[in-house]
Structure formats: structure tokens, C-alpha cells
Amino acid sequence: MSAKDMLPIDRDDASAAWFDAAADGRLLIRKCPAGHVSAPHTTTCPRCGSTTLQWIEAAGTGVLASYAVINRRDADPLPVAIVELDEGPWMRMQLQDVDPASLATNDPVEVRFAAPEGGEPIPYAVPRAAG
Amino acid sequence: MSTLNAAIVGLGMTEMGKVYGRTATQFAVEAVGKAASDAGLGVADLDGLLVNCGLGRQVGMPLAADLGLRDLSVLSEIQSFGASAGVMVMQAAAAIAAGQATAVACVFADVPLTEGKRTGAAYADPKFRLRPGFLGIPPAGGLLGPNVGYALAARRHMDAYGTTSEQLGHVAVSTRKWAELNPAAQMRAPMTIDDHQSSRYIVDPLHLLDCCLVSNGAIAVIVTSGERARELAQPPVYLHGGAQSHPGYIDERDSEFGLVTGAKKSGERAMRMAGVRPEQIGVREIYDCYTYTTLVTLEDYGFCEKGEGGPLAESGALAPGGSLPTNTGGGQLSGYYMWGMTPLSEAVIQARGQGGERQVADHDYVLVSGNGGILAHHSTLILSPHPKEA
């Protein structure tokens, strides 16, 4: 919902399509011809080495594979996590709208995007009702 | 593997910590000079130089010219992050075995600290981290620097095995007890579990006292053949085994990230080469960028069952007087932070029997670990004061 705890970054050629989709609220991940799904940053399938990866749209839902809370000097504690997408890949991102004191591994979350001033959209996760 | 015939014969350490006004190259020159002199050699006797720069990347192959070395037969920069010290020693041993060099200096130098800037800024400065595209996305969301990555790894271990923050605190307290006995350690005031628990969180679950120091300085070692080592000034420290493992975790479901590290395979290989089992190792010098790293590495090396690192630390086994002396100089947590040269330097001191008040009686085999990236790179050395039987 908020980009106040984010820093702006630029796109590069490899990430241009991904950021375009993110601007529409869609989370893209990679898929190789053999059907292996991998995280957005991969350029070679980590399972089979294929370099002809296509973008597919992820459901945008997942669970916390791990979490941590950054203790900041001049601001509220910032919760972050490894989100395990339903499709399998992990993404590391900020958590929002959570109580940092009551996080637990396997908490269900969904991925959203916010764009800090002057930068591309950055993913973050919010709680999702289980089920 | 019977071709392994190398020994560490010199150790050089500069002043380390909040030491300002000197470049990484200046530190490196001093460390190499001290290491050569410690071995009973002159710098001009070196014909090999391996250089590992730290985060600042301020020292490299030009160091040869600064040392006045004009005809090196081996010169390289080595970069395996925290695993580099072990990797350099293995590369030096390989060059010596191949007849390409006879005396190789391996040096690490870094100046991450700037006077007037907070220590934490050294390794989490957004200027270094915010690259365009995918690499920039986690930092843009606040996941800056290694503290966050290791906190996420530690949380997985805690969830999977029930490891507690207090158990991590026992690693910190045991390590501090060793530091109290080491004049070269930076943090020597006694520490209690309460001190650990009440220290502020850096990144929950890691408290301040779960995290290593950051230091300016340099450390160098000199590697020669076993035969040559016996003619030099110091008791030789023979290399019995050396190995690496780079786990290449795939970031997805069922990843072992945080649970099993490169220490497992690297340790198995190194111990097989040395012909030793974990129970024969008297001294453990573990790369302890965090308390958690000590704990998970000891598990992966087989010093306890998987998941039992927490109870092991709690038992006091790692502390002075314990059954598994570990990080006997105070490690990176309380001693000094020179990447993999921290465990390697203390291992050389222990293997030589020069540990003074903190010397471990059984030092026939000393294990050294290196760990780099966020658990991405691992090296293991097995050192001994006794020659390796062919």
C-alpha cells in the first residue's frame, strides 16, 4: 500500500517486461520449455540450463518461508520475508500491514506492488486469509 | 591426494579494528612483511602472491609492485568472499605441488570502516547495493546487507530445529570467554546471556551480540613445501586436507538455505583427504560472522547431530574447558573481523602451540572454516603440527 519504506531503482533490459507487468499489478515469473518454473531474476533455468525462458503470470499468492524484522534507528521496525510463491520460487521482499511480533513461518500472504518516487514498482507482501 | 605437501610457515597480523588513516594496500604490505619475517624469510624470497580484497576492493595485484616484487611466478587476486582464506591456501599448495612457486604469500586486507561513520553502514550502504533491475529489488524493499540474509537463515534453523535465541547467546558467551584470554581480541569484557538477550535487535532474530565486529586491517600467511618448512623459523603447520563447497541454493520450495550449509560437503571432503574423523579434531576455528553460523557449521561438520547445535552450545562445550574448544581467539564475534583470515590466523597460532593462556592441549588437528556470501561459499582446511604421512 505504501512505498514510504522503499528506495527507488531503475529497470534494465532484462527486467523491463517484468516491471511493465508489475506496473499493472501482475507478478511475472520464469518458465522453461521443460516446464520448470523459476524466480523472476533467473536467466537460465536452474534445473535444466535452458536459456529460452518465457514469462508466465504467477497467482501472486504464497507463504512465508522465513521472516525477519529489521530494527531501524530512526523508524519503526521493518518486517521482511522470504515469500514462497504457490508456484515454488522464493522472492525476498518487505511485509506490510502485519504485526511484526506475531509473524510465523507458513503465514499465507499475497504480493502487491508500490512504486517509490522516481523508481520502478517494488513487490511487497500482505497477509492473506488462509484457505 | 598424497601429493598434498604444504605448510604454513609465516603469520603476519597488523593492528586491527578502528584503525584509520591507512589504505588497504598499506595494511597488506605490513602484513606480508610481518608474515615473511615471522617465517624467517625476506619479502624478496617470495615468488608467489595471492591477494584477497574485502568489500572495499582496494587492494589487488598491484600490491606486488608495492612490495617491490618484480619477478613473481604466481600472482592472482582470489575472490570467494569469506571462503577466500582457505581457497588461497589451497591454491598456494597447488602451485607449490606443481613446481610453479616455492613460497607463496596469501593476504587479506580491507578498510570497511570510515572514521565518523557508523559500523553498520560499512556493509549496508545503499550506494553499494541498489543496482538496477532484479538485483536491486530486495534492497529497494529494505533488505540491505548481510544482516538481513543471515537473520532469514537463522529463523529457518530456529523454526526447523527449535533453536532458541538463548542458545545463540551461548555461542556469543563462549566465544567471548576465549576472547578474554586473547590480547589481540577487540572485545574482552565478560559477557552474560542476559547481556546477549538485552542487546538491541539488529535484525530480529539476531541481536547485536549475535553479529561479528567490523575491522580495518590485514592478515597474511606464507605457504611453502613441507620440506622447506622444516628449515624455517617457526614450527611448521602442515596442510592435511582442504576442500570447498559452493551450495548454489536454488531459491525455491525445499531449499536447504539456512538448514544445511556448504560445510557439509566441504567438511566431508577435507576430512577424507586428511584421513580424520570429527572426533579426532581438537580445535575448531569456525567462520563466525554470526552466532548462528558457528552453530550450523558445527552441525554440518558432524560435531553433533543435525539440529543439535543449540543444545551443544548451551552445554558449554565450545567454551574454554569444554569438550569441543571452538573459536579459541574470540572469533569474528569478539576477536577481530578479517574474513577467513580470522579463523585461519588463530588456527596457525593453536597448531604451533603458541596460544598462551588460551592454548588448547590437544591441537594435533585444527579445523578451519570459511563461509562467504549468504552461506553461498564454503572452504575447509585441516591443519596439524605433524607432517602428513604419505
Short mmCIF file of C-alpha atoms in Angstrom, two decimals:
data_model
loop_
_atom_site.label_atom_id
_atom_site.label_comp_id
_atom_site.label_asym_id
_atom_site.label_seq_id
_atom_site.Cartn_x
_atom_site.Cartn_y
_atom_site.Cartn_z
CA MET A 1 0.00 0.00 0.00
CA SER A 2 2.89 2.31 0.68
CA ALA A 3 6.29 2.97 -0.78
CA LYS A 4 7.45 5.03 2.20
CA ASP A 5 9.97 2.37 3.29
CA MET A 6 11.25 1.73 -0.22
CA LEU A 7 14.10 3.14 -2.27
CA PRO A 8 13.83 3.87 -6.00
CA ILE A 9 15.60 1.69 -8.52
CA ASP A 10 15.83 1.74 -12.30
CA ARG A 11 15.00 -1.01 -14.78
CA ASP A 12 17.50 -2.67 -17.10
CA ASP A 13 16.91 -4.61 -20.32
CA ALA A 14 16.44 -7.94 -18.53
CA SER A 15 13.81 -6.57 -16.15
CA ALA A 16 11.86 -4.23 -18.46
CA ALA A 17 8.97 -6.61 -19.21
CA TRP A 18 8.76 -7.63 -15.56
CA PHE A 19 8.45 -4.04 -14.36
CA ASP A 20 5.85 -3.28 -17.06
CA ALA A 21 3.69 -6.13 -15.73
CA ALA A 22 4.32 -5.07 -12.14
CA ALA A 23 3.02 -1.61 -13.00
CA ASP A 24 -0.26 -3.39 -13.94
CA GLY A 25 -0.22 -5.31 -10.65
CA ARG A 26 0.81 -8.59 -12.30
CA LEU A 27 3.64 -10.75 -10.92
CA LEU A 28 5.65 -12.49 -13.64
CA ILE A 29 7.93 -15.49 -13.08
CA ARG A 30 10.00 -17.63 -15.43
CA LYS A 31 9.17 -20.94 -17.11
CA CYS A 32 11.43 -23.05 -19.33
CA PRO A 33 10.32 -25.33 -22.21
CA ALA A 34 10.57 -28.36 -19.88
CA GLY A 35 8.05 -26.73 -17.58
CA HIS A 36 10.39 -25.78 -14.73
CA VAL A 37 9.28 -22.61 -13.02
CA SER A 38 11.85 -20.23 -11.52
CA ALA A 39 12.16 -16.82 -9.90
CA PRO A 40 11.96 -13.62 -11.99
CA HIS A 41 15.69 -12.86 -11.84
CA THR A 42 16.81 -16.14 -13.41
CA THR A 43 18.12 -16.00 -16.98
CA THR A 44 18.97 -19.70 -17.17
CA CYS A 45 16.75 -22.48 -15.83
CA PRO A 46 18.40 -23.64 -12.58
CA ARG A 47 17.04 -27.17 -13.19
CA CYS A 48 17.95 -27.88 -16.81
CA GLY A 49 20.06 -24.98 -18.05
CA SER A 50 17.63 -23.86 -20.73
CA THR A 51 18.12 -20.25 -21.79
CA THR A 52 14.81 -19.91 -23.60
CA LEU A 53 12.72 -18.81 -20.65
CA GLN A 54 9.29 -17.32 -21.04
CA TRP A 55 7.33 -15.15 -18.66
CA ILE A 56 4.23 -16.60 -17.03
CA GLU A 57 1.91 -14.85 -14.63
CA ALA A 58 2.07 -16.12 -11.06
CA ALA A 59 -1.02 -16.29 -8.87
CA GLY A 60 0.59 -13.69 -6.64
CA THR A 61 -0.03 -15.74 -3.51
CA GLY A 62 2.30 -17.69 -1.27
CA VAL A 63 3.50 -18.32 2.26
CA LEU A 64 6.37 -17.09 4.44
CA ALA A 65 9.37 -19.41 4.04
CA SER A 66 11.18 -17.24 6.58
CA TYR A 67 10.83 -13.77 8.07
CA ALA A 68 12.87 -11.22 9.99
CA VAL A 69 12.35 -7.77 11.45
CA ILE A 70 14.86 -5.01 10.78
CA ASN A 71 15.38 -2.81 13.81
CA ARG A 72 15.85 0.70 12.50
CA ARG A 73 17.28 3.63 14.43
CA ASP A 74 15.05 6.35 13.09
CA ALA A 75 11.87 4.49 12.10
CA ASP A 76 9.54 1.67 13.11
CA PRO A 77 10.80 -1.92 12.83
CA LEU A 78 10.59 -3.15 9.24
CA PRO A 79 9.38 -6.74 8.69
CA VAL A 80 10.80 -8.60 5.69
CA ALA A 81 10.45 -12.16 4.44
CA ILE A 82 11.29 -14.87 2.01
CA VAL A 83 7.96 -15.41 0.27
CA GLU A 84 7.48 -18.87 -1.20
CA LEU A 85 5.13 -18.38 -4.13
CA ASP A 86 2.47 -21.03 -4.68
CA GLU A 87 4.36 -21.96 -7.87
CA GLY A 88 7.50 -22.72 -5.81
CA PRO A 89 10.02 -19.90 -6.38
CA TRP A 90 11.19 -17.72 -3.49
CA MET A 91 11.25 -13.95 -3.50
CA ARG A 92 12.69 -11.73 -0.79
CA MET A 93 10.52 -8.72 -0.02
CA GLN A 94 9.12 -6.33 2.53
CA LEU A 95 5.98 -7.14 4.52
CA GLN A 96 3.24 -4.58 5.12
CA ASP A 97 0.05 -4.47 7.24
CA VAL A 98 1.43 -7.12 9.61
CA ASP A 99 2.17 -7.14 13.32
CA PRO A 100 5.93 -7.81 13.43
CA ALA A 101 5.53 -9.51 16.81
CA SER A 102 3.09 -12.17 15.59
CA LEU A 103 4.63 -13.37 12.34
CA ALA A 104 5.04 -17.10 11.77
CA THR A 105 6.57 -19.24 9.07
CA ASN A 106 3.95 -20.51 6.62
CA ASP A 107 1.70 -17.48 7.19
CA PRO A 108 -0.26 -17.01 3.93
CA VAL A 109 0.47 -13.79 2.05
CA GLU A 110 -0.22 -12.11 -1.25
CA VAL A 111 2.15 -10.00 -3.30
CA ARG A 112 1.42 -6.38 -4.23
CA PHE A 113 3.47 -3.55 -5.70
CA ALA A 114 4.31 0.02 -4.78
CA ALA A 115 6.50 2.45 -6.70
CA PRO A 116 8.72 4.81 -4.73
CA GLU A 117 9.02 8.31 -6.24
CA GLY A 118 11.26 8.16 -9.27
CA GLY A 119 11.57 4.37 -9.32
CA GLU A 120 10.08 1.17 -10.67
CA PRO A 121 7.35 -0.80 -8.80
CA ILE A 122 8.72 -2.90 -5.94
CA PRO A 123 6.93 -6.04 -4.67
CA TYR A 124 5.81 -6.40 -1.06
CA ALA A 125 3.56 -8.91 0.69
CA VAL A 126 0.48 -8.50 2.86
CA PRO A 127 -1.42 -11.08 4.94
CA ARG A 128 -3.97 -13.22 3.13
CA ALA A 129 -6.81 -15.07 4.80
CA ALA A 130 -5.93 -18.78 4.92
CA GLY A 131 -7.84 -21.10 2.62
CA MET B 1 45.63 -36.91 -2.65
CA SER B 2 49.01 -37.91 -1.21
CA THR B 3 50.52 -35.08 -3.29
CA LEU B 4 49.41 -32.61 -0.63
CA ASN B 5 52.71 -31.36 0.71
CA ALA B 6 52.43 -27.82 2.00
CA ALA B 7 52.78 -25.98 5.27
CA ILE B 8 52.01 -22.56 6.65
CA VAL B 9 55.28 -21.11 7.89
CA GLY B 10 54.59 -17.44 8.48
CA LEU B 11 51.78 -15.38 10.02
CA GLY B 12 51.58 -11.59 9.88
CA MET B 13 48.86 -9.51 11.51
CA THR B 14 48.56 -5.73 11.54
CA GLU B 15 46.80 -3.67 14.17
CA MET B 16 43.10 -4.33 13.54
CA GLY B 17 39.80 -2.64 14.30
CA LYS B 18 39.04 1.07 14.29
CA VAL B 19 42.41 1.89 12.77
CA TYR B 20 42.09 4.88 10.45
CA GLY B 21 44.22 6.83 8.04
CA ARG B 22 45.79 3.85 6.28
CA THR B 23 44.91 2.26 2.94
CA ALA B 24 44.19 -1.42 2.43
CA THR B 25 47.41 -1.66 0.42
CA GLN B 26 49.42 -0.20 3.28
CA PHE B 27 47.90 -2.72 5.68
CA ALA B 28 48.62 -5.54 3.19
CA VAL B 29 52.26 -4.53 2.76
CA GLU B 30 52.74 -4.56 6.52
CA ALA B 31 51.02 -7.94 6.94
CA VAL B 32 53.06 -9.62 4.18
CA GLY B 33 56.30 -8.19 5.60
CA LYS B 34 55.44 -9.43 9.08
CA ALA B 35 54.47 -12.87 7.78
CA ALA B 36 57.73 -13.24 5.84
CA SER B 37 59.76 -12.08 8.80
CA ASP B 38 57.84 -14.44 11.11
CA ALA B 39 58.87 -17.30 8.81
CA GLY B 40 62.49 -16.21 8.83
CA LEU B 41 62.25 -15.07 5.21
CA GLY B 42 62.61 -11.76 3.47
CA VAL B 43 59.86 -10.36 1.26
CA ALA B 44 62.26 -10.81 -1.67
CA ASP B 45 62.21 -14.58 -1.02
CA LEU B 46 58.53 -14.72 -2.03
CA ASP B 47 57.81 -15.95 -5.55
CA GLY B 48 54.04 -16.21 -5.20
CA LEU B 49 51.38 -13.73 -4.05
CA LEU B 50 47.63 -14.30 -3.72
CA VAL B 51 45.54 -11.29 -2.80
CA ASN B 52 42.01 -11.27 -1.39
CA CYS B 53 40.39 -7.88 -1.11
CA GLY B 54 37.44 -7.27 1.17
CA LEU B 55 34.30 -5.30 0.47
CA GLY B 56 36.17 -2.12 -0.37
CA ARG B 57 38.08 -3.82 -3.21
CA GLN B 58 41.00 -1.52 -2.53
CA VAL B 59 43.85 -3.99 -2.81
CA GLY B 60 44.76 -6.31 -5.67
CA MET B 61 47.55 -7.43 -7.96
CA PRO B 62 49.28 -4.01 -7.90
CA LEU B 63 50.27 -4.98 -4.34
CA ALA B 64 53.18 -6.89 -5.90
CA ALA B 65 54.75 -3.61 -7.01
CA ASP B 66 54.13 -2.04 -3.60
CA LEU B 67 56.04 -4.95 -2.08
CA GLY B 68 58.88 -4.46 -4.56
CA LEU B 69 58.33 -7.93 -6.04
CA ARG B 70 59.39 -7.76 -9.70
CA ASP B 71 59.50 -11.41 -10.79
CA LEU B 72 56.67 -13.32 -9.16
CA SER B 73 55.94 -16.66 -10.80
CA VAL B 74 52.45 -16.79 -9.27
CA LEU B 75 50.21 -13.72 -8.82
CA SER B 76 46.40 -13.66 -8.64
CA GLU B 77 43.50 -11.98 -6.96
CA ILE B 78 41.31 -14.59 -5.27
CA GLN B 79 37.66 -13.92 -4.51
CA SER B 80 35.46 -16.46 -2.76
CA PHE B 81 34.28 -13.92 -0.16
CA GLY B 82 34.53 -15.36 3.34
CA ALA B 83 35.82 -18.67 1.98
CA SER B 84 38.82 -16.93 0.37
CA ALA B 85 41.44 -17.57 3.05
CA GLY B 86 41.06 -21.33 2.75
CA VAL B 87 40.87 -21.09 -1.03
CA MET B 88 44.12 -19.07 -1.14
CA VAL B 89 45.96 -21.64 0.98
CA MET B 90 44.71 -24.45 -1.28
CA GLN B 91 45.74 -22.53 -4.42
CA ALA B 92 49.16 -21.84 -2.90
CA ALA B 93 49.58 -25.53 -2.03
CA ALA B 94 48.59 -26.50 -5.57
CA ALA B 95 51.09 -24.04 -7.10
CA ILE B 96 53.84 -25.39 -4.85
CA ALA B 97 52.97 -29.01 -5.68
CA ALA B 98 53.08 -28.13 -9.39
CA GLY B 99 56.51 -26.56 -9.05
CA GLN B 100 55.22 -23.13 -10.02
CA ALA B 101 56.25 -21.39 -6.81
CA THR B 102 58.17 -22.15 -3.63
CA ALA B 103 56.99 -19.50 -1.16
CA VAL B 104 53.53 -18.00 -1.59
CA ALA B 105 52.09 -15.15 0.47
CA CYS B 106 48.30 -15.15 0.90
CA VAL B 107 46.94 -11.84 2.14
CA PHE B 108 43.58 -10.31 3.06
CA ALA B 109 43.22 -6.59 3.63
CA ASP B 110 40.21 -4.32 4.00
CA VAL B 111 39.29 -0.89 5.31
CA PRO B 112 35.47 -1.00 5.55
CA LEU B 113 35.38 1.43 8.48
CA THR B 114 35.45 5.16 7.91
CA GLU B 115 36.12 7.48 10.82
CA GLY B 116 32.90 9.14 11.97
CA LYS B 117 30.58 6.68 10.17
CA ARG B 118 28.60 4.00 11.96
CA THR B 119 29.97 0.46 11.78
CA GLY B 120 26.67 -0.85 10.43
CA ALA B 121 26.92 1.46 7.44
CA ALA B 122 30.06 -0.30 6.25
CA TYR B 123 28.26 -3.35 4.89
CA ALA B 124 24.80 -1.92 4.18
CA ASP B 125 25.40 1.30 2.35
CA PRO B 126 22.60 1.70 -0.24
CA LYS B 127 25.12 3.24 -2.66
CA PHE B 128 26.77 -0.17 -2.96
CA ARG B 129 23.59 -2.18 -3.12
CA LEU B 130 20.96 -0.51 -5.25
CA ARG B 131 21.71 -1.87 -8.66
CA PRO B 132 19.14 -1.58 -11.46
CA GLY B 133 16.81 -4.46 -12.26
CA PHE B 134 16.24 -7.65 -10.29
CA LEU B 135 19.36 -7.39 -8.12
CA GLY B 136 18.07 -4.08 -6.78
CA ILE B 137 14.58 -5.26 -5.84
CA PRO B 138 15.23 -6.79 -2.37
CA PRO B 139 17.45 -3.87 -1.28
CA ALA B 140 14.83 -1.42 -2.59
CA GLY B 141 12.37 -3.09 -0.23
CA GLY B 142 14.74 -2.68 2.71
CA LEU B 143 16.64 -5.99 2.54
CA LEU B 144 20.06 -4.33 2.65
CA GLY B 145 23.30 -6.01 3.67
CA PRO B 146 24.18 -9.40 5.11
CA ASN B 147 22.43 -8.98 8.48
CA VAL B 148 19.02 -9.46 6.84
CA GLY B 149 20.09 -12.53 4.86
CA TYR B 150 21.58 -14.24 7.89
CA ALA B 151 18.55 -13.36 10.03
CA LEU B 152 16.31 -15.08 7.48
CA ALA B 153 18.65 -18.10 7.50
CA ALA B 154 18.76 -18.23 11.30
CA ARG B 155 14.96 -18.03 11.52
CA ARG B 156 14.67 -21.10 9.31
CA HIS B 157 17.02 -23.01 11.61
CA MET B 158 15.05 -21.91 14.65
CA ASP B 159 11.76 -22.97 13.06
CA ALA B 160 13.05 -26.33 11.84
CA TYR B 161 15.02 -27.43 14.90
CA GLY B 162 13.74 -25.36 17.78
CA THR B 163 16.99 -23.42 18.10
CA THR B 164 16.50 -20.53 20.51
CA SER B 165 17.95 -17.04 20.82
CA GLU B 166 19.37 -18.04 24.22
CA GLN B 167 21.23 -20.91 22.57
CA LEU B 168 22.71 -18.46 20.06
CA GLY B 169 23.60 -16.37 23.10
CA HIS B 170 25.62 -19.28 24.46
CA VAL B 171 27.73 -19.19 21.30
CA ALA B 172 28.39 -15.48 21.88
CA VAL B 173 29.22 -16.01 25.56
CA SER B 174 31.53 -19.00 24.89
CA THR B 175 33.34 -17.06 22.19
CA ARG B 176 33.75 -14.04 24.48
CA LYS B 177 35.29 -16.25 27.16
CA TRP B 178 38.00 -17.20 24.68
CA ALA B 179 38.46 -13.52 23.69
CA GLU B 180 39.09 -12.66 27.34
CA LEU B 181 42.21 -14.84 27.05
CA ASN B 182 43.44 -13.26 23.78
CA PRO B 183 45.40 -9.98 23.99
CA ALA B 184 44.72 -9.37 20.26
CA ALA B 185 40.92 -9.56 20.67
CA GLN B 186 38.93 -6.35 20.44
CA MET B 187 36.08 -7.27 22.82
CA ARG B 188 37.36 -8.73 26.09
CA ALA B 189 34.85 -7.59 28.72
CA PRO B 190 32.96 -10.55 30.23
CA MET B 191 29.54 -11.20 28.65
CA THR B 192 26.49 -12.94 30.13
CA ILE B 193 23.42 -14.47 28.49
CA ASP B 194 21.47 -11.51 29.91
CA ASP B 195 23.84 -9.13 28.14
CA HIS B 196 23.14 -11.00 24.91
CA GLN B 197 19.39 -11.09 25.40
CA SER B 198 19.17 -7.41 26.33
CA SER B 199 21.37 -6.21 23.46
CA ARG B 200 19.24 -4.49 20.85
CA TYR B 201 17.99 -6.36 17.84
CA ILE B 202 19.90 -5.66 14.66
CA VAL B 203 17.52 -7.80 12.60
CA ASP B 204 15.22 -9.98 14.73
CA PRO B 205 16.09 -12.84 15.47
CA LEU B 206 19.70 -11.54 15.56
CA HIS B 207 20.70 -9.32 18.47
CA LEU B 208 23.71 -7.01 18.35
CA LEU B 209 25.73 -9.64 20.22
CA ASP B 210 24.91 -12.26 17.56
CA CYS B 211 26.81 -10.21 14.96
CA CYS B 212 30.51 -10.01 14.21
CA LEU B 213 32.72 -6.98 14.53
CA VAL B 214 33.84 -4.94 11.54
CA SER B 215 37.56 -4.21 11.40
CA ASN B 216 40.15 -2.41 9.32
CA GLY B 217 43.46 -4.23 8.93
CA ALA B 218 45.24 -7.09 7.20
CA ILE B 219 46.49 -10.62 7.84
CA ALA B 220 48.91 -12.64 5.69
CA VAL B 221 50.26 -16.18 5.81
CA ILE B 222 53.19 -17.73 3.94
CA VAL B 223 52.84 -21.22 2.41
CA THR B 224 55.81 -23.37 1.37
CA SER B 225 56.53 -27.06 0.82
CA GLY B 226 56.73 -29.38 3.80
CA GLU B 227 60.47 -29.90 3.29
CA ARG B 228 61.28 -26.19 3.14
CA ALA B 229 59.04 -25.55 6.14
CA ARG B 230 61.31 -27.61 8.38
CA GLU B 231 64.25 -25.25 7.68
CA LEU B 232 62.41 -22.07 8.65
CA ALA B 233 61.94 -20.10 11.86
CA GLN B 234 58.55 -21.27 13.12
CA PRO B 235 57.09 -24.69 13.90
CA PRO B 236 55.52 -25.76 10.56
CA VAL B 237 51.75 -26.01 10.33
CA TYR B 238 51.07 -28.73 7.80
CA LEU B 239 48.08 -28.81 5.49
CA HIS B 240 46.43 -32.23 5.79
CA GLY B 241 43.20 -31.55 3.98
CA GLY B 242 41.49 -28.80 2.07
CA ALA B 243 38.19 -28.61 0.25
CA GLN B 244 35.43 -26.29 -0.87
CA SER B 245 31.72 -26.49 -1.46
CA HIS B 246 29.54 -23.85 -3.07
CA PRO B 247 25.95 -24.96 -2.46
CA GLY B 248 24.30 -22.88 -5.21
CA TYR B 249 20.96 -22.97 -3.48
CA ILE B 250 18.04 -22.70 -5.84
CA ASP B 251 15.76 -20.14 -4.27
CA GLU B 252 12.57 -22.19 -4.19
CA ARG B 253 10.46 -24.68 -2.25
CA ASP B 254 12.50 -27.37 -0.41
CA SER B 255 15.71 -25.29 -0.49
CA GLU B 256 18.11 -26.17 2.33
CA PHE B 257 19.04 -22.49 2.77
CA GLY B 258 19.57 -21.83 6.45
CA LEU B 259 19.33 -25.50 7.36
CA VAL B 260 22.35 -27.19 5.73
CA THR B 261 25.40 -25.24 4.51
CA GLY B 262 28.41 -25.87 2.29
CA ALA B 263 30.22 -27.07 5.42
CA LYS B 264 28.59 -30.47 5.00
CA LYS B 265 30.23 -31.45 1.71
CA SER B 266 33.33 -29.30 2.13
CA GLY B 267 33.94 -30.81 5.56
CA GLU B 268 33.43 -34.37 4.37
CA ARG B 269 35.93 -33.87 1.54
CA ALA B 270 38.55 -32.14 3.67
CA MET B 271 38.33 -34.72 6.46
CA ARG B 272 38.50 -37.59 3.96
CA MET B 273 41.62 -36.06 2.43
CA ALA B 274 43.18 -35.63 5.86
CA GLY B 275 42.08 -39.10 6.95
CA VAL B 276 40.45 -37.82 10.13
CA ARG B 277 37.05 -38.02 11.73
CA PRO B 278 35.37 -35.13 13.59
CA GLU B 279 36.15 -36.71 16.97
CA GLN B 280 39.90 -36.52 16.22
CA ILE B 281 39.82 -32.75 15.75
CA GLY B 282 40.97 -30.94 18.87
CA VAL B 283 40.41 -27.33 17.84
CA ARG B 284 37.68 -25.79 15.69
CA GLU B 285 38.14 -22.32 14.16
CA ILE B 286 34.77 -21.59 12.59
CA TYR B 287 33.87 -18.60 10.43
CA ASP B 288 31.54 -16.81 12.84
CA CYS B 289 30.08 -13.82 11.06
CA TYR B 290 27.06 -14.58 13.28
CA THR B 291 26.49 -16.86 16.26
CA TYR B 292 24.10 -18.83 14.09
CA THR B 293 26.88 -19.51 11.58
CA THR B 294 29.03 -21.18 14.24
CA LEU B 295 26.13 -23.33 15.31
CA VAL B 296 25.00 -24.52 11.89
CA THR B 297 28.60 -25.08 10.72
CA LEU B 298 29.41 -27.31 13.71
CA GLU B 299 26.34 -29.38 12.89
CA ASP B 300 27.26 -29.69 9.22
CA TYR B 301 30.81 -30.78 10.09
CA GLY B 302 29.37 -33.58 12.22
CA PHE B 303 30.42 -32.35 15.67
CA CYS B 304 26.82 -33.02 16.72
CA GLU B 305 23.66 -34.31 15.10
CA LYS B 306 21.76 -32.06 12.69
CA GLY B 307 19.62 -29.66 14.67
CA GLU B 308 21.54 -30.26 17.91
CA GLY B 309 23.80 -27.21 17.58
CA GLY B 310 21.66 -25.25 20.03
CA PRO B 311 21.86 -27.78 22.88
CA LEU B 312 25.57 -28.25 22.09
CA ALA B 313 26.24 -24.53 22.56
CA GLU B 314 24.09 -24.48 25.70
CA SER B 315 26.16 -27.31 27.20
CA GLY B 316 29.24 -25.09 27.33
CA ALA B 317 31.21 -27.49 25.13
CA LEU B 318 32.52 -24.67 22.93
CA ALA B 319 33.96 -22.56 25.77
CA PRO B 320 37.35 -22.75 27.49
CA GLY B 321 37.43 -26.02 29.40
CA GLY B 322 34.68 -27.52 27.25
CA SER B 323 34.87 -30.74 25.27
CA LEU B 324 34.87 -29.02 21.81
CA PRO B 325 37.06 -25.89 22.03
CA THR B 326 35.77 -23.57 19.31
CA ASN B 327 36.94 -20.14 18.12
CA THR B 328 39.69 -20.02 20.69
CA GLY B 329 40.81 -16.48 19.86
CA GLY B 330 37.37 -14.94 20.19
CA GLY B 331 36.48 -15.40 16.53
CA GLN B 332 34.95 -12.62 14.50
CA LEU B 333 32.30 -12.07 17.16
CA SER B 334 34.70 -10.87 19.84
CA GLY B 335 38.21 -11.07 18.38
CA TYR B 336 38.74 -9.34 15.05
CA TYR B 337 36.99 -9.44 11.69
CA MET B 338 39.38 -10.27 8.87
CA TRP B 339 37.05 -12.54 6.87
CA GLY B 340 38.51 -16.07 6.69
CA MET B 341 41.86 -14.91 7.99
CA THR B 342 40.30 -14.65 11.46
CA PRO B 343 39.82 -18.41 11.87
CA LEU B 344 42.97 -19.21 9.87
CA SER B 345 45.25 -16.97 11.94
CA GLU B 346 44.04 -18.44 15.23
CA ALA B 347 44.36 -21.95 13.79
CA VAL B 348 48.03 -21.30 12.97
CA ILE B 349 48.64 -19.98 16.48
CA GLN B 350 46.93 -23.02 18.05
CA ALA B 351 48.63 -25.57 15.77
CA ARG B 352 52.01 -24.08 16.66
CA GLY B 353 51.17 -24.30 20.35
CA GLN B 354 51.61 -20.54 20.75
CA GLY B 355 48.17 -19.77 22.21
CA GLY B 356 49.47 -18.84 25.65
CA GLU B 357 46.67 -18.75 28.22
CA ARG B 358 44.17 -19.96 25.65
CA GLN B 359 46.27 -22.76 24.14
CA VAL B 360 44.29 -25.98 23.67
CA ALA B 361 46.31 -29.02 24.78
CA ASP B 362 45.01 -31.32 22.04
CA HIS B 363 45.95 -29.44 18.87
CA ASP B 364 47.07 -32.36 16.70
CA TYR B 365 44.30 -31.48 14.24
CA VAL B 366 42.88 -27.99 13.84
CA LEU B 367 39.87 -27.41 11.58
CA VAL B 368 39.40 -24.04 9.85
CA SER B 369 36.21 -22.99 8.11
CA GLY B 370 35.47 -20.17 5.71
CA ASN B 371 31.99 -19.05 4.73
CA GLY B 372 31.07 -16.40 2.22
CA GLY B 373 28.16 -14.65 0.64
CA ILE B 374 24.96 -15.55 2.45
CA LEU B 375 26.05 -19.17 3.04
CA ALA B 376 26.92 -19.42 -0.67
CA HIS B 377 30.62 -20.35 -0.42
CA HIS B 378 32.46 -22.63 1.95
CA SER B 379 36.06 -23.74 2.46
CA THR B 380 37.61 -26.13 4.97
CA LEU B 381 41.24 -26.69 5.96
CA ILE B 382 42.60 -29.36 8.26
CA LEU B 383 45.92 -28.25 9.78
CA SER B 384 48.39 -30.08 12.01
CA PRO B 385 51.79 -29.55 13.62
CA HIS B 386 52.69 -33.05 12.40
CA PRO B 387 53.70 -33.88 8.80
CA LYS B 388 51.09 -35.72 6.79
CA GLU B 389 52.02 -39.33 6.23
CA ALA B 390 52.15 -40.13 2.54
#
